[in-house]
């Protein structure tokens, strides 16, 4: 049933219209008195001496990479979680199978997790 | 693909109700936050505009509209303008998949010679009852990172950039804990549909042969760990204190919205409160039984729907107040503590809880 998703799309569209209305309303009604110092980036009152977009700490990229690894793993957990209850209640053997399967998967991931931990990837300092 | 007129109209009615509720959240919450903080800090708070300062929000809105709309000279003009709208989209849309009342039967009736609701029709109070409900919630929750990060980068300001970068790292870290904590709930329910999650929590269960408790997930002996993880991660996802590193007024002036003024700033403000409201609705649905009224079997009538919807609003309202309460009680953490907490404490906690629930189900205890 694809059209059960349509209301979400409609709400997205309405939200976009809201956003556009608010933004343009302000532009139409609001004052327009500009001067160069008003349009300067805020630097706590001192003039800007260098560029604003400086290089950032590499740790942010590290976190992003770790996130992708663990997020994909979460994506694997979801289908398992959906069928688990039905399978586990059908027979003891299936329950054992489903449980050990995921235990092995999580343990394998745990090895990687411990490695990353030991490499101090989670320590910000 | 054929459309049934009744379905379309019912759908539009639901969207209208939900949007009306969501747009009310910001003024109400702005008032609750300011008066609540005043109450906790023993000062009067805004009390001049209207009784108890109730109309303060309208005065603020008017001021936001009439203020000058500034686009800094060095900013990336398009992204700078779009970012507040991008932030608003997910905040307003997440609520679409959350059920907010007990379904009830619309009886067949005749109005002006036309038969409405032929053979009776179920009114399911959720805008989009999709089979992957919870995935839609997380998809939109991760989408909200873009609004903040784009704003931070496009402003071309050091404070904004730091706020945006910090927010993106924080939000993706805690999103992990959030998604993994929810797996526990899905294990117990066996479905991604949020209406199924709520149905699963109706009724009662008996704890230790003595206590008769509502079958809410938060009261289940196997689920409280994931509840804690989910609530804390929800705070981090919505950038609320003690995790408001995207703004961090003491360090970063105003974080990602330093350069924003007038209505653009107001849109971020709205998005924050709407995201809080949607997050509260998701917490209520996953753990606090959604629209379920404890120890009461709601009839499938309009009255049952109304009572359950009121209960749902009450639960969301309490959670929203909880957000405010925490904000004025716990000071901001340090950034390294935040990251360490997310990766070293909440992530393993979520995993332990998944194994716990899976074990409980395998042993047929829940």
Short mmCIF file of C-alpha atoms in Angstrom, two decimals:
data_model
loop_
_atom_site.label_atom_id
_atom_site.label_comp_id
_atom_site.label_asym_id
_atom_site.label_seq_id
_atom_site.Cartn_x
_atom_site.Cartn_y
_atom_site.Cartn_z
CA UNK A 1 0.00 0.00 0.00
CA UNK A 2 2.05 2.91 -1.27
CA UNK A 3 -0.68 5.44 -0.82
CA UNK A 4 -0.63 5.03 2.96
CA UNK A 5 2.57 7.10 2.75
CA UNK A 6 0.86 9.95 0.90
CA UNK A 7 -0.30 11.78 4.05
CA UNK A 8 3.34 12.04 5.16
CA UNK A 9 4.20 13.65 1.84
CA UNK A 10 1.26 16.05 2.20
CA UNK A 11 2.45 17.01 5.68
CA UNK A 12 5.98 17.58 4.37
CA UNK A 13 4.54 19.84 1.67
CA UNK A 14 2.45 21.77 4.21
CA UNK A 15 5.51 22.17 6.45
CA UNK A 16 7.46 23.51 3.47
CA UNK A 17 4.68 25.99 2.71
CA UNK A 18 4.68 27.09 6.37
CA UNK A 19 8.43 27.60 6.29
CA UNK A 20 8.30 29.57 3.03
CA UNK A 21 5.41 31.72 4.29
CA UNK A 22 7.15 32.64 7.53
CA UNK A 23 10.39 33.43 5.75
CA UNK A 24 8.80 35.64 3.11
CA UNK A 25 6.39 37.30 5.55
CA UNK A 26 9.32 38.65 7.48
CA UNK A 27 11.05 39.85 4.35
CA UNK A 28 7.91 41.70 3.21
CA UNK A 29 6.86 43.24 6.53
CA UNK A 30 10.19 43.71 8.27
CA UNK A 31 12.43 46.77 8.11
CA UNK A 32 15.22 47.16 5.58
CA UNK A 33 17.95 49.37 6.96
CA UNK A 34 21.30 47.82 6.23
CA UNK A 35 24.81 48.99 6.83
CA UNK A 36 28.13 47.16 6.42
CA UNK A 37 28.82 46.64 10.10
CA UNK A 38 25.38 45.16 10.60
CA UNK A 39 26.08 42.57 7.91
CA UNK A 40 29.48 41.59 9.34
CA UNK A 41 29.81 38.19 10.98
CA UNK A 42 29.57 38.33 14.76
CA UNK A 43 33.01 38.14 16.36
CA UNK A 44 32.28 39.26 19.91
CA UNK A 45 32.81 42.88 18.90
CA UNK A 46 36.29 42.65 17.34
CA UNK A 47 36.91 42.94 13.59
CA UNK A 48 37.31 39.70 11.67
CA UNK A 49 41.00 39.06 10.95
CA UNK A 50 41.07 35.67 9.24
CA UNK A 51 38.70 33.19 7.57
CA UNK A 52 35.72 31.81 9.41
CA UNK A 53 35.62 28.32 8.01
CA UNK A 54 38.68 26.91 9.66
CA UNK A 55 39.73 23.31 9.76
CA UNK A 56 37.95 21.30 12.44
CA UNK A 57 39.20 18.51 14.65
CA UNK A 58 39.58 15.16 12.88
CA UNK A 59 37.63 13.48 15.68
CA UNK A 60 34.37 14.71 14.20
CA UNK A 61 35.09 12.69 11.05
CA UNK A 62 36.06 9.71 13.17
CA UNK A 63 32.72 9.85 14.98
CA UNK A 64 30.92 10.04 11.65
CA UNK A 65 32.72 6.92 10.38
CA UNK A 66 31.99 4.99 13.58
CA UNK A 67 28.38 6.08 13.34
CA UNK A 68 28.03 4.60 9.86
CA UNK A 69 29.43 1.25 11.00
CA UNK A 70 27.15 0.98 14.00
CA UNK A 71 24.13 2.37 12.19
CA UNK A 72 24.33 -0.25 9.46
CA UNK A 73 24.48 -2.82 12.19
CA UNK A 74 21.33 -1.33 13.73
CA UNK A 75 19.72 -1.67 10.31
CA UNK A 76 20.52 -5.40 10.44
CA UNK A 77 18.97 -5.67 13.89
CA UNK A 78 15.58 -4.32 12.81
CA UNK A 79 14.38 -7.18 10.57
CA UNK A 80 15.61 -9.65 13.15
CA UNK A 81 13.68 -7.86 15.87
CA UNK A 82 10.48 -7.96 13.82
CA UNK A 83 10.48 -11.73 13.19
CA UNK A 84 12.02 -12.72 16.54
CA UNK A 85 8.90 -12.88 18.69
CA UNK A 86 6.90 -15.00 16.28
CA UNK A 87 9.83 -17.33 15.67
CA UNK A 88 10.78 -17.63 19.32
CA UNK A 89 7.24 -18.50 20.36
CA UNK A 90 6.80 -21.13 17.62
CA UNK A 91 9.34 -23.62 18.90
CA UNK A 92 12.21 -23.89 21.36
CA UNK A 93 14.69 -24.84 18.61
CA UNK A 94 13.84 -21.78 16.52
CA UNK A 95 14.13 -19.60 19.60
CA UNK A 96 17.60 -20.97 20.32
CA UNK A 97 18.62 -20.53 16.69
CA UNK A 98 17.43 -16.93 16.46
CA UNK A 99 18.98 -16.01 19.79
CA UNK A 100 22.41 -17.54 19.09
CA UNK A 101 22.48 -16.05 15.59
CA UNK A 102 22.13 -12.57 17.02
CA UNK A 103 24.45 -13.34 19.93
CA UNK A 104 27.20 -14.29 17.46
CA UNK A 105 26.52 -11.15 15.42
CA UNK A 106 26.66 -8.88 18.46
CA UNK A 107 29.79 -10.62 19.78
CA UNK A 108 31.57 -10.11 16.44
CA UNK A 109 30.59 -6.49 16.56
CA UNK A 110 31.69 -6.37 20.19
CA UNK A 111 35.23 -7.33 19.15
CA UNK A 112 35.32 -4.31 16.86
CA UNK A 113 33.80 -2.17 19.58
CA UNK A 114 36.46 -3.18 22.09
CA UNK A 115 39.17 -2.51 19.49
CA UNK A 116 37.83 0.99 18.82
CA UNK A 117 37.54 1.60 22.56
CA UNK A 118 41.17 0.47 23.13
CA UNK A 119 42.29 2.75 20.28
CA UNK A 120 40.78 5.59 22.34
CA UNK A 121 38.45 6.66 19.55
CA UNK A 122 35.74 7.51 22.08
CA UNK A 123 38.03 9.67 24.24
CA UNK A 124 37.70 13.23 23.17
CA UNK A 125 40.90 14.55 24.72
CA UNK B 1 -4.56 3.80 -7.71
CA UNK B 2 -8.08 4.68 -6.76
CA UNK B 3 -8.97 7.14 -4.05
CA UNK B 4 -12.01 6.87 -1.86
CA UNK B 5 -13.48 10.33 -1.19
CA UNK B 6 -14.31 9.49 2.43
CA UNK B 7 -10.75 8.30 3.01
CA UNK B 8 -9.28 11.45 1.54
CA UNK B 9 -11.52 13.70 3.65
CA UNK B 10 -10.81 11.73 6.84
CA UNK B 11 -7.11 11.94 6.07
CA UNK B 12 -7.28 15.70 5.59
CA UNK B 13 -9.22 16.08 8.86
CA UNK B 14 -6.52 14.12 10.68
CA UNK B 15 -3.77 16.24 9.13
CA UNK B 16 -5.63 19.41 10.14
CA UNK B 17 -6.02 18.22 13.75
CA UNK B 18 -2.37 17.21 14.03
CA UNK B 19 -1.07 20.42 12.50
CA UNK B 20 -3.31 22.53 14.74
CA UNK B 21 -1.91 20.71 17.77
CA UNK B 22 1.68 21.01 16.60
CA UNK B 23 1.45 24.73 15.86
CA UNK B 24 0.08 25.34 19.34
CA UNK B 25 3.01 23.62 20.95
CA UNK B 26 5.50 26.45 20.42
CA UNK B 27 3.56 29.34 22.03
CA UNK B 28 2.39 27.14 24.89
CA UNK B 29 5.83 25.69 25.52
CA UNK B 30 7.52 29.08 25.27
CA UNK B 31 5.18 30.25 28.03
CA UNK B 32 5.65 27.08 30.11
CA UNK B 33 9.42 27.30 29.77
CA UNK B 34 9.67 30.94 30.77
CA UNK B 35 7.17 30.75 33.60
CA UNK B 36 8.52 27.34 34.66
CA UNK B 37 12.09 28.57 34.80
CA UNK B 38 10.90 31.62 36.74
CA UNK B 39 9.11 29.36 39.18
CA UNK B 40 12.22 27.23 39.68
CA UNK B 41 14.47 30.26 40.09
CA UNK B 42 12.06 32.08 42.39
CA UNK B 43 11.35 35.09 40.18
CA UNK B 44 8.11 36.28 38.53
CA UNK B 45 8.91 35.66 34.85
CA UNK B 46 6.93 37.34 32.04
CA UNK B 47 3.73 38.63 33.66
CA UNK B 48 2.79 41.85 31.88
CA UNK B 49 1.19 40.76 28.59
CA UNK B 50 -2.20 39.28 29.43
CA UNK B 51 -3.11 37.30 32.58
CA UNK B 52 -0.02 35.46 33.91
CA UNK B 53 1.87 36.63 30.83
CA UNK B 54 -0.18 34.24 28.70
CA UNK B 55 -0.09 36.49 25.62
CA UNK B 56 3.66 36.98 25.76
CA UNK B 57 4.08 34.46 22.95
CA UNK B 58 1.86 36.51 20.64
CA UNK B 59 3.77 39.67 21.43
CA UNK B 60 7.00 37.80 20.66
CA UNK B 61 5.59 36.51 17.36
CA UNK B 62 4.62 40.01 16.31
CA UNK B 63 8.06 41.28 17.17
CA UNK B 64 9.72 38.47 15.21
CA UNK B 65 7.72 39.37 12.11
CA UNK B 66 8.38 43.10 12.31
CA UNK B 67 12.13 42.85 12.92
CA UNK B 68 14.70 43.35 10.22
CA UNK B 69 15.62 40.31 8.18
CA UNK B 70 19.42 40.21 8.06
CA UNK B 71 21.48 38.05 5.73
CA UNK B 72 25.15 38.48 6.68
CA UNK B 73 27.38 39.64 3.84
CA UNK B 74 29.68 36.64 4.01
CA UNK B 75 26.97 33.98 4.43
CA UNK B 76 25.99 31.49 1.76
CA UNK B 77 22.72 33.24 0.87
CA UNK B 78 20.65 30.30 -0.33
CA UNK B 79 21.59 27.79 2.31
CA UNK B 80 21.40 30.45 5.00
CA UNK B 81 17.80 31.17 4.03
CA UNK B 82 16.80 27.54 3.51
CA UNK B 83 18.29 26.12 6.72
CA UNK B 84 15.46 27.22 9.08
CA UNK B 85 12.86 25.68 6.74
CA UNK B 86 14.90 22.47 6.50
CA UNK B 87 14.90 22.36 10.29
CA UNK B 88 11.14 22.79 10.41
CA UNK B 89 10.28 19.96 7.98
CA UNK B 90 11.21 16.91 10.10
CA UNK B 91 10.01 18.53 13.34
CA UNK B 92 6.54 19.04 11.93
CA UNK B 93 6.27 15.76 10.03
CA UNK B 94 7.43 13.14 12.56
CA UNK B 95 4.09 13.23 14.37
CA UNK B 96 2.37 11.84 11.21
CA UNK B 97 3.07 8.22 12.12
CA UNK B 98 2.24 8.47 15.84
CA UNK B 99 -1.24 7.23 16.83
CA UNK B 100 -3.02 9.63 19.15
CA UNK B 101 -6.24 7.90 20.20
CA UNK B 102 -8.25 4.71 20.24
CA UNK B 103 -9.74 3.83 16.83
CA UNK B 104 -13.51 4.13 16.81
CA UNK B 105 -16.35 3.14 14.53
CA UNK B 106 -18.10 5.84 12.51
CA UNK B 107 -21.67 4.57 12.17
CA UNK B 108 -23.47 4.75 8.85
CA UNK B 109 -25.61 7.89 8.61
CA UNK B 110 -27.55 9.87 6.09
CA UNK B 111 -26.82 13.56 5.60
CA UNK B 112 -28.75 15.53 2.98
CA UNK B 113 -29.76 12.47 0.99
CA UNK B 114 -26.25 11.01 0.82
CA UNK B 115 -25.14 7.99 2.79
CA UNK B 116 -21.95 8.64 4.69
CA UNK B 117 -19.64 5.93 6.10
CA UNK B 118 -21.41 3.07 4.32
CA UNK B 119 -21.58 -0.02 6.52
CA UNK B 120 -19.64 1.77 9.27
CA UNK B 121 -16.03 2.84 8.97
CA UNK B 122 -13.13 2.77 11.38
CA UNK B 123 -11.54 6.08 12.23
CA UNK B 124 -7.91 5.34 13.04
CA UNK B 125 -6.45 8.45 14.71
CA UNK B 126 -3.05 8.43 13.02
CA UNK B 127 -2.22 10.46 9.93
CA UNK B 128 -0.28 7.71 8.17
CA UNK B 129 -0.56 4.20 9.56
CA UNK B 130 2.45 2.88 7.64
CA UNK B 131 3.96 -0.55 8.21
CA UNK B 132 7.43 0.88 8.97
CA UNK B 133 6.26 3.61 11.36
CA UNK B 134 9.26 3.65 13.66
CA UNK B 135 11.69 3.77 10.72
CA UNK B 136 9.93 6.88 9.44
CA UNK B 137 10.41 8.46 12.88
CA UNK B 138 14.14 7.75 12.85
CA UNK B 139 14.55 8.75 9.21
CA UNK B 140 13.02 12.15 9.95
CA UNK B 141 14.90 12.47 13.24
CA UNK B 142 18.21 12.04 11.42
CA UNK B 143 17.02 14.53 8.80
CA UNK B 144 16.89 17.22 11.48
CA UNK B 145 20.70 17.16 11.67
CA UNK B 146 20.82 18.80 8.24
CA UNK B 147 18.92 21.91 9.28
CA UNK B 148 21.29 22.66 12.15
CA UNK B 149 24.52 21.75 10.36
CA UNK B 150 23.54 23.69 7.24
CA UNK B 151 22.69 26.72 9.37
CA UNK B 152 26.03 26.47 11.16
CA UNK B 153 28.05 26.23 7.96
CA UNK B 154 26.08 28.70 5.85
CA UNK B 155 26.27 31.48 8.47
CA UNK B 156 30.03 31.75 7.96
CA UNK B 157 30.69 32.51 11.58
CA UNK B 158 33.07 30.67 13.89
CA UNK B 159 30.54 30.20 16.65
CA UNK B 160 27.91 28.96 14.22
CA UNK B 161 30.30 26.54 12.58
CA UNK B 162 31.34 25.06 15.92
CA UNK B 163 27.74 24.81 17.05
CA UNK B 164 26.72 23.08 13.83
CA UNK B 165 29.65 20.63 13.82
CA UNK B 166 29.20 19.79 17.47
CA UNK B 167 25.48 19.26 16.97
CA UNK B 168 26.02 16.90 14.04
CA UNK B 169 28.52 14.74 15.96
CA UNK B 170 26.31 14.72 19.03
CA UNK B 171 23.11 13.95 17.19
CA UNK B 172 24.49 11.08 15.15
CA UNK B 173 26.12 9.57 18.25
CA UNK B 174 22.93 9.62 20.23
CA UNK B 175 20.82 8.59 17.30
CA UNK B 176 22.60 5.26 17.53
CA UNK B 177 21.57 4.83 21.16
CA UNK B 178 18.05 5.93 20.20
CA UNK B 179 17.62 3.42 17.37
CA UNK B 180 19.15 0.58 19.38
CA UNK B 181 17.01 1.29 22.45
CA UNK B 182 13.90 1.12 20.29
CA UNK B 183 14.89 -2.37 19.08
CA UNK B 184 13.97 -3.71 22.53
CA UNK B 185 10.42 -2.42 22.15
CA UNK B 186 10.15 -3.86 18.64
CA UNK B 187 11.35 -7.25 19.90
CA UNK B 188 8.50 -7.36 22.39
CA UNK B 189 5.96 -6.15 19.83
CA UNK B 190 7.13 -8.00 16.73
CA UNK B 191 6.11 -5.13 14.45
CA UNK B 192 7.41 -1.75 13.28
CA UNK B 193 3.92 -0.28 13.15
CA UNK B 194 3.34 2.22 15.95
CA UNK B 195 -0.36 1.32 16.18
CA UNK B 196 0.70 -2.28 16.88
CA UNK B 197 3.16 -1.05 19.50
CA UNK B 198 0.32 0.71 21.32
CA UNK B 199 -2.10 -2.21 20.98
CA UNK B 200 0.54 -4.44 22.50
CA UNK B 201 0.62 -2.19 25.56
CA UNK B 202 -3.11 -2.12 26.23
CA UNK B 203 -4.44 -4.37 28.98
CA UNK B 204 -2.64 -5.37 32.15
CA UNK B 205 -0.11 -7.89 33.42
CA UNK B 206 0.49 -9.28 36.89
CA UNK B 207 3.88 -8.69 38.48
CA UNK B 208 5.10 -11.22 41.09
CA UNK B 209 1.55 -12.59 41.45
CA UNK B 210 0.49 -9.51 43.41
CA UNK B 211 0.58 -6.25 41.47
CA UNK B 212 -1.76 -5.73 38.56
CA UNK B 213 0.03 -3.20 36.32
CA UNK B 214 -0.80 -1.72 32.91
CA UNK B 215 1.12 -3.55 30.19
CA UNK B 216 3.18 -0.48 29.39
CA UNK B 217 6.70 -1.13 28.23
CA UNK B 218 8.21 1.15 30.85
CA UNK B 219 6.72 -1.04 33.61
CA UNK B 220 7.96 -4.26 32.04
CA UNK B 221 10.85 -5.70 34.10
CA UNK B 222 13.00 -6.14 30.99
CA UNK B 223 12.54 -2.73 29.44
CA UNK B 224 13.44 0.00 31.95
CA UNK B 225 17.09 0.06 30.84
CA UNK B 226 16.12 0.83 27.26
CA UNK B 227 13.64 3.44 28.55
CA UNK B 228 16.45 5.32 30.31
CA UNK B 229 18.67 5.13 27.21
CA UNK B 230 15.85 6.29 24.96
CA UNK B 231 14.87 9.27 27.11
CA UNK B 232 18.46 10.47 27.53
CA UNK B 233 19.13 10.02 23.81
CA UNK B 234 15.92 11.93 23.06
CA UNK B 235 17.27 14.85 25.09
CA UNK B 236 20.50 14.74 23.09
CA UNK B 237 18.62 14.41 19.79
CA UNK B 238 16.56 17.50 20.47
CA UNK B 239 19.61 19.47 21.70
CA UNK B 240 18.11 20.20 25.07
CA UNK B 241 20.00 20.81 28.26
CA UNK B 242 22.02 19.10 29.69
CA UNK B 243 23.04 18.35 26.07
CA UNK B 244 22.52 21.70 24.32
CA UNK B 245 25.98 21.87 22.74
CA UNK B 246 24.53 23.16 19.48
CA UNK B 247 23.73 26.41 21.28
CA UNK B 248 25.82 26.39 24.45
CA UNK B 249 25.24 30.09 25.13
CA UNK B 250 28.06 30.28 27.65
CA UNK B 251 30.71 29.08 25.17
CA UNK B 252 29.38 29.70 21.66
CA UNK B 253 27.25 32.86 22.03
CA UNK B 254 24.20 31.14 20.49
CA UNK B 255 25.77 28.28 18.52
CA UNK B 256 24.33 27.52 15.11
CA UNK B 257 21.81 30.40 15.16
CA UNK B 258 24.25 33.15 16.22
CA UNK B 259 23.76 34.97 12.90
CA UNK B 260 20.02 34.40 12.67
CA UNK B 261 17.54 37.09 13.52
CA UNK B 262 13.82 37.79 13.24
CA UNK B 263 11.58 35.08 11.76
CA UNK B 264 14.47 32.84 10.72
CA UNK B 265 15.48 32.56 14.35
CA UNK B 266 11.84 32.01 15.29
CA UNK B 267 11.67 29.06 12.88
CA UNK B 268 14.59 27.38 14.69
CA UNK B 269 12.84 28.11 17.95
CA UNK B 270 9.61 26.55 16.65
CA UNK B 271 11.46 23.56 15.25
CA UNK B 272 13.10 22.92 18.62
CA UNK B 273 9.80 22.85 20.48
CA UNK B 274 8.06 20.82 17.79
CA UNK B 275 10.91 18.32 17.80
CA UNK B 276 10.51 18.10 21.57
CA UNK B 277 6.78 17.50 21.21
CA UNK B 278 7.25 14.80 18.55
CA UNK B 279 9.97 13.16 20.64
CA UNK B 280 7.68 13.19 23.68
CA UNK B 281 4.91 11.65 21.57
CA UNK B 282 7.29 8.90 20.41
CA UNK B 283 8.46 8.22 23.98
CA UNK B 284 4.84 8.07 25.14
CA UNK B 285 3.98 5.69 22.30
CA UNK B 286 6.93 3.37 22.71
CA UNK B 287 7.11 3.20 26.49
CA UNK B 288 4.15 4.84 28.22
CA UNK B 289 1.38 2.98 26.44
CA UNK B 290 0.51 5.67 23.88
CA UNK B 291 -3.17 6.51 24.25
CA UNK B 292 -3.84 3.62 26.64
CA UNK B 293 -5.68 4.54 29.85
CA UNK B 294 -4.40 2.39 32.74
CA UNK B 295 -6.80 -0.17 34.22
CA UNK B 296 -9.54 0.87 31.83
CA UNK B 297 -10.79 -0.74 28.66
CA UNK B 298 -11.64 2.08 26.27
CA UNK B 299 -14.86 1.44 24.30
CA UNK B 300 -14.60 1.72 20.49
CA UNK B 301 -16.82 4.81 20.46
CA UNK B 302 -16.25 8.52 20.09
CA UNK B 303 -16.16 8.87 23.88
CA UNK B 304 -13.47 6.19 24.15
CA UNK B 305 -11.49 7.97 21.45
CA UNK B 306 -11.83 11.33 23.18
CA UNK B 307 -10.76 9.96 26.57
CA UNK B 308 -7.79 8.13 25.12
CA UNK B 309 -6.74 11.17 23.07
CA UNK B 310 -6.90 13.31 26.22
CA UNK B 311 -4.76 10.77 28.01
CA UNK B 312 -2.25 10.82 25.19
CA UNK B 313 -2.07 14.61 25.29
CA UNK B 314 -1.66 14.45 29.07
CA UNK B 315 1.27 12.03 28.72
CA UNK B 316 2.95 14.17 26.08
CA UNK B 317 2.31 17.25 28.21
CA UNK B 318 3.94 15.66 31.21
CA UNK B 319 6.99 14.66 29.13
CA UNK B 320 7.25 18.19 27.75
CA UNK B 321 7.17 19.57 31.27
CA UNK B 322 9.82 17.00 32.16
CA UNK B 323 12.04 18.46 29.41
CA UNK B 324 11.67 21.93 30.95
CA UNK B 325 12.13 20.58 34.47
CA UNK B 326 15.42 18.88 33.55
CA UNK B 327 16.63 21.95 31.69
CA UNK B 328 16.44 24.14 34.78
CA UNK B 329 17.73 21.49 37.14
CA UNK B 330 20.82 19.91 35.55
CA UNK B 331 23.73 22.06 34.29
CA UNK B 332 25.35 21.49 30.89
CA UNK B 333 27.91 18.70 30.64
CA UNK B 334 31.33 19.01 29.04
CA UNK B 335 31.56 17.94 25.42
CA UNK B 336 34.06 15.11 26.03
CA UNK B 337 31.82 13.74 28.79
CA UNK B 338 28.86 13.85 26.43
CA UNK B 339 30.63 11.84 23.73
CA UNK B 340 32.09 9.38 26.22
CA UNK B 341 28.69 8.89 27.82
CA UNK B 342 27.03 8.22 24.48
CA UNK B 343 29.55 5.73 23.15
CA UNK B 344 30.78 4.03 26.30
CA UNK B 345 27.68 3.90 28.47
CA UNK B 346 24.45 4.20 26.50
CA UNK B 347 25.49 2.14 23.47
CA UNK B 348 26.45 -0.96 25.53
CA UNK B 349 23.38 -0.42 27.73
CA UNK B 350 21.14 -0.57 24.66
CA UNK B 351 22.85 -3.79 23.49
CA UNK B 352 22.54 -5.41 26.90
CA UNK B 353 18.85 -4.56 26.92
CA UNK B 354 18.31 -6.09 23.47
CA UNK B 355 19.87 -9.37 24.64
CA UNK B 356 17.87 -9.18 27.88
CA UNK B 357 14.54 -8.79 26.09
CA UNK B 358 15.45 -11.46 23.53
CA UNK B 359 16.33 -13.83 26.39
CA UNK B 360 13.09 -13.04 28.20
CA UNK B 361 11.08 -13.81 25.08
CA UNK B 362 12.99 -17.02 24.42
CA UNK B 363 12.25 -18.13 28.00
CA UNK B 364 8.61 -17.11 27.42
CA UNK B 365 8.53 -14.75 30.38
CA UNK B 366 7.10 -11.84 28.43
#
